[in-house]
C-alpha positions in Angstrom: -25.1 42.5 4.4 -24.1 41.8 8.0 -21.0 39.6 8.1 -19.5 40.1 11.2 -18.4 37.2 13.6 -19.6 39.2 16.5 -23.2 39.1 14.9 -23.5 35.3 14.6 -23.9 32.1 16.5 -24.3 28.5 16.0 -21.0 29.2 13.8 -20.3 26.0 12.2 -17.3 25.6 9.3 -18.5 23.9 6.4 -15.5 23.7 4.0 -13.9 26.1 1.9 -14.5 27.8 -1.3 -12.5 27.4 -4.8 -10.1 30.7 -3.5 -9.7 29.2 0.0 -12.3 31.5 2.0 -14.2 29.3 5.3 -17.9 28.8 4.4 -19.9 28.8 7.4 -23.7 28.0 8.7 -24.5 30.7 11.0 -27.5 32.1 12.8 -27.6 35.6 13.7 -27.6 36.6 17.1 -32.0 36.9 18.0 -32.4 34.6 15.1 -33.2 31.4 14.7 -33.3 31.1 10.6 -29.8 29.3 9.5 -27.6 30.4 6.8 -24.3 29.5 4.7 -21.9 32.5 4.2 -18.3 34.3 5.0 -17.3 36.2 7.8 -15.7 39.4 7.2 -12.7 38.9 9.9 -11.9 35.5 7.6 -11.5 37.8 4.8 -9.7 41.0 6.1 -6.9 37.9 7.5 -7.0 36.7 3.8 -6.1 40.2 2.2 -9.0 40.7 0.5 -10.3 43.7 3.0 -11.6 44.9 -0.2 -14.6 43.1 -0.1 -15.3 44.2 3.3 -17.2 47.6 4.5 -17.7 48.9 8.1 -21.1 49.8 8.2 -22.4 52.8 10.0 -22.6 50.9 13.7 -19.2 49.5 13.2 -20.4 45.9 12.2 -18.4 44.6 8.9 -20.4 43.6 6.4 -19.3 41.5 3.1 -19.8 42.6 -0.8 -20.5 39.1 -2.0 -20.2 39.7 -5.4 -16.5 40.6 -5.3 -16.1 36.9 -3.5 -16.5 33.6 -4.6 -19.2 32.3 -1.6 -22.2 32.8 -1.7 -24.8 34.5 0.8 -28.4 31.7 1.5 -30.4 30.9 3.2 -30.6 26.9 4.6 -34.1 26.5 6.2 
């Protein structure tokens, strides 16, 4: 999914996860539903650009299963 910084507001760090990545509460830009994830720009500064895809209209998005934070939803 979407994970791109320029995507989100209301950015908010929460703490970090076991490997050191930020966790974040986000909305995305015309949203108003919150959620707890990564951002892509965190983990292309890490090293693990791996885990990161540019999607079609340039936008990075985040393959969370090759990271240890978790995509959800908070309300």
């Amino acid at each position: 999914g979407f994970s791109d910084k320029r995507l989100k507001y209301n950015i908010i760090e929460l703490g970090h996860s076991p490997s050191g990545i930020p966790i974040y509460s986000f909305k995305y830009k015309g949203g108003s539903v919150s959620y707890k994830g990564a951002m892509a720009q965190d983990l292309i500064n890490m090293g693990l650009s791996d885990a990161v895809t540019v999607m079609s209209n340039g936008y990075y998005g985040v393959y969370y299963d090759m990271i240890d934070v978790d995509m959800e939803l908070l309300n």
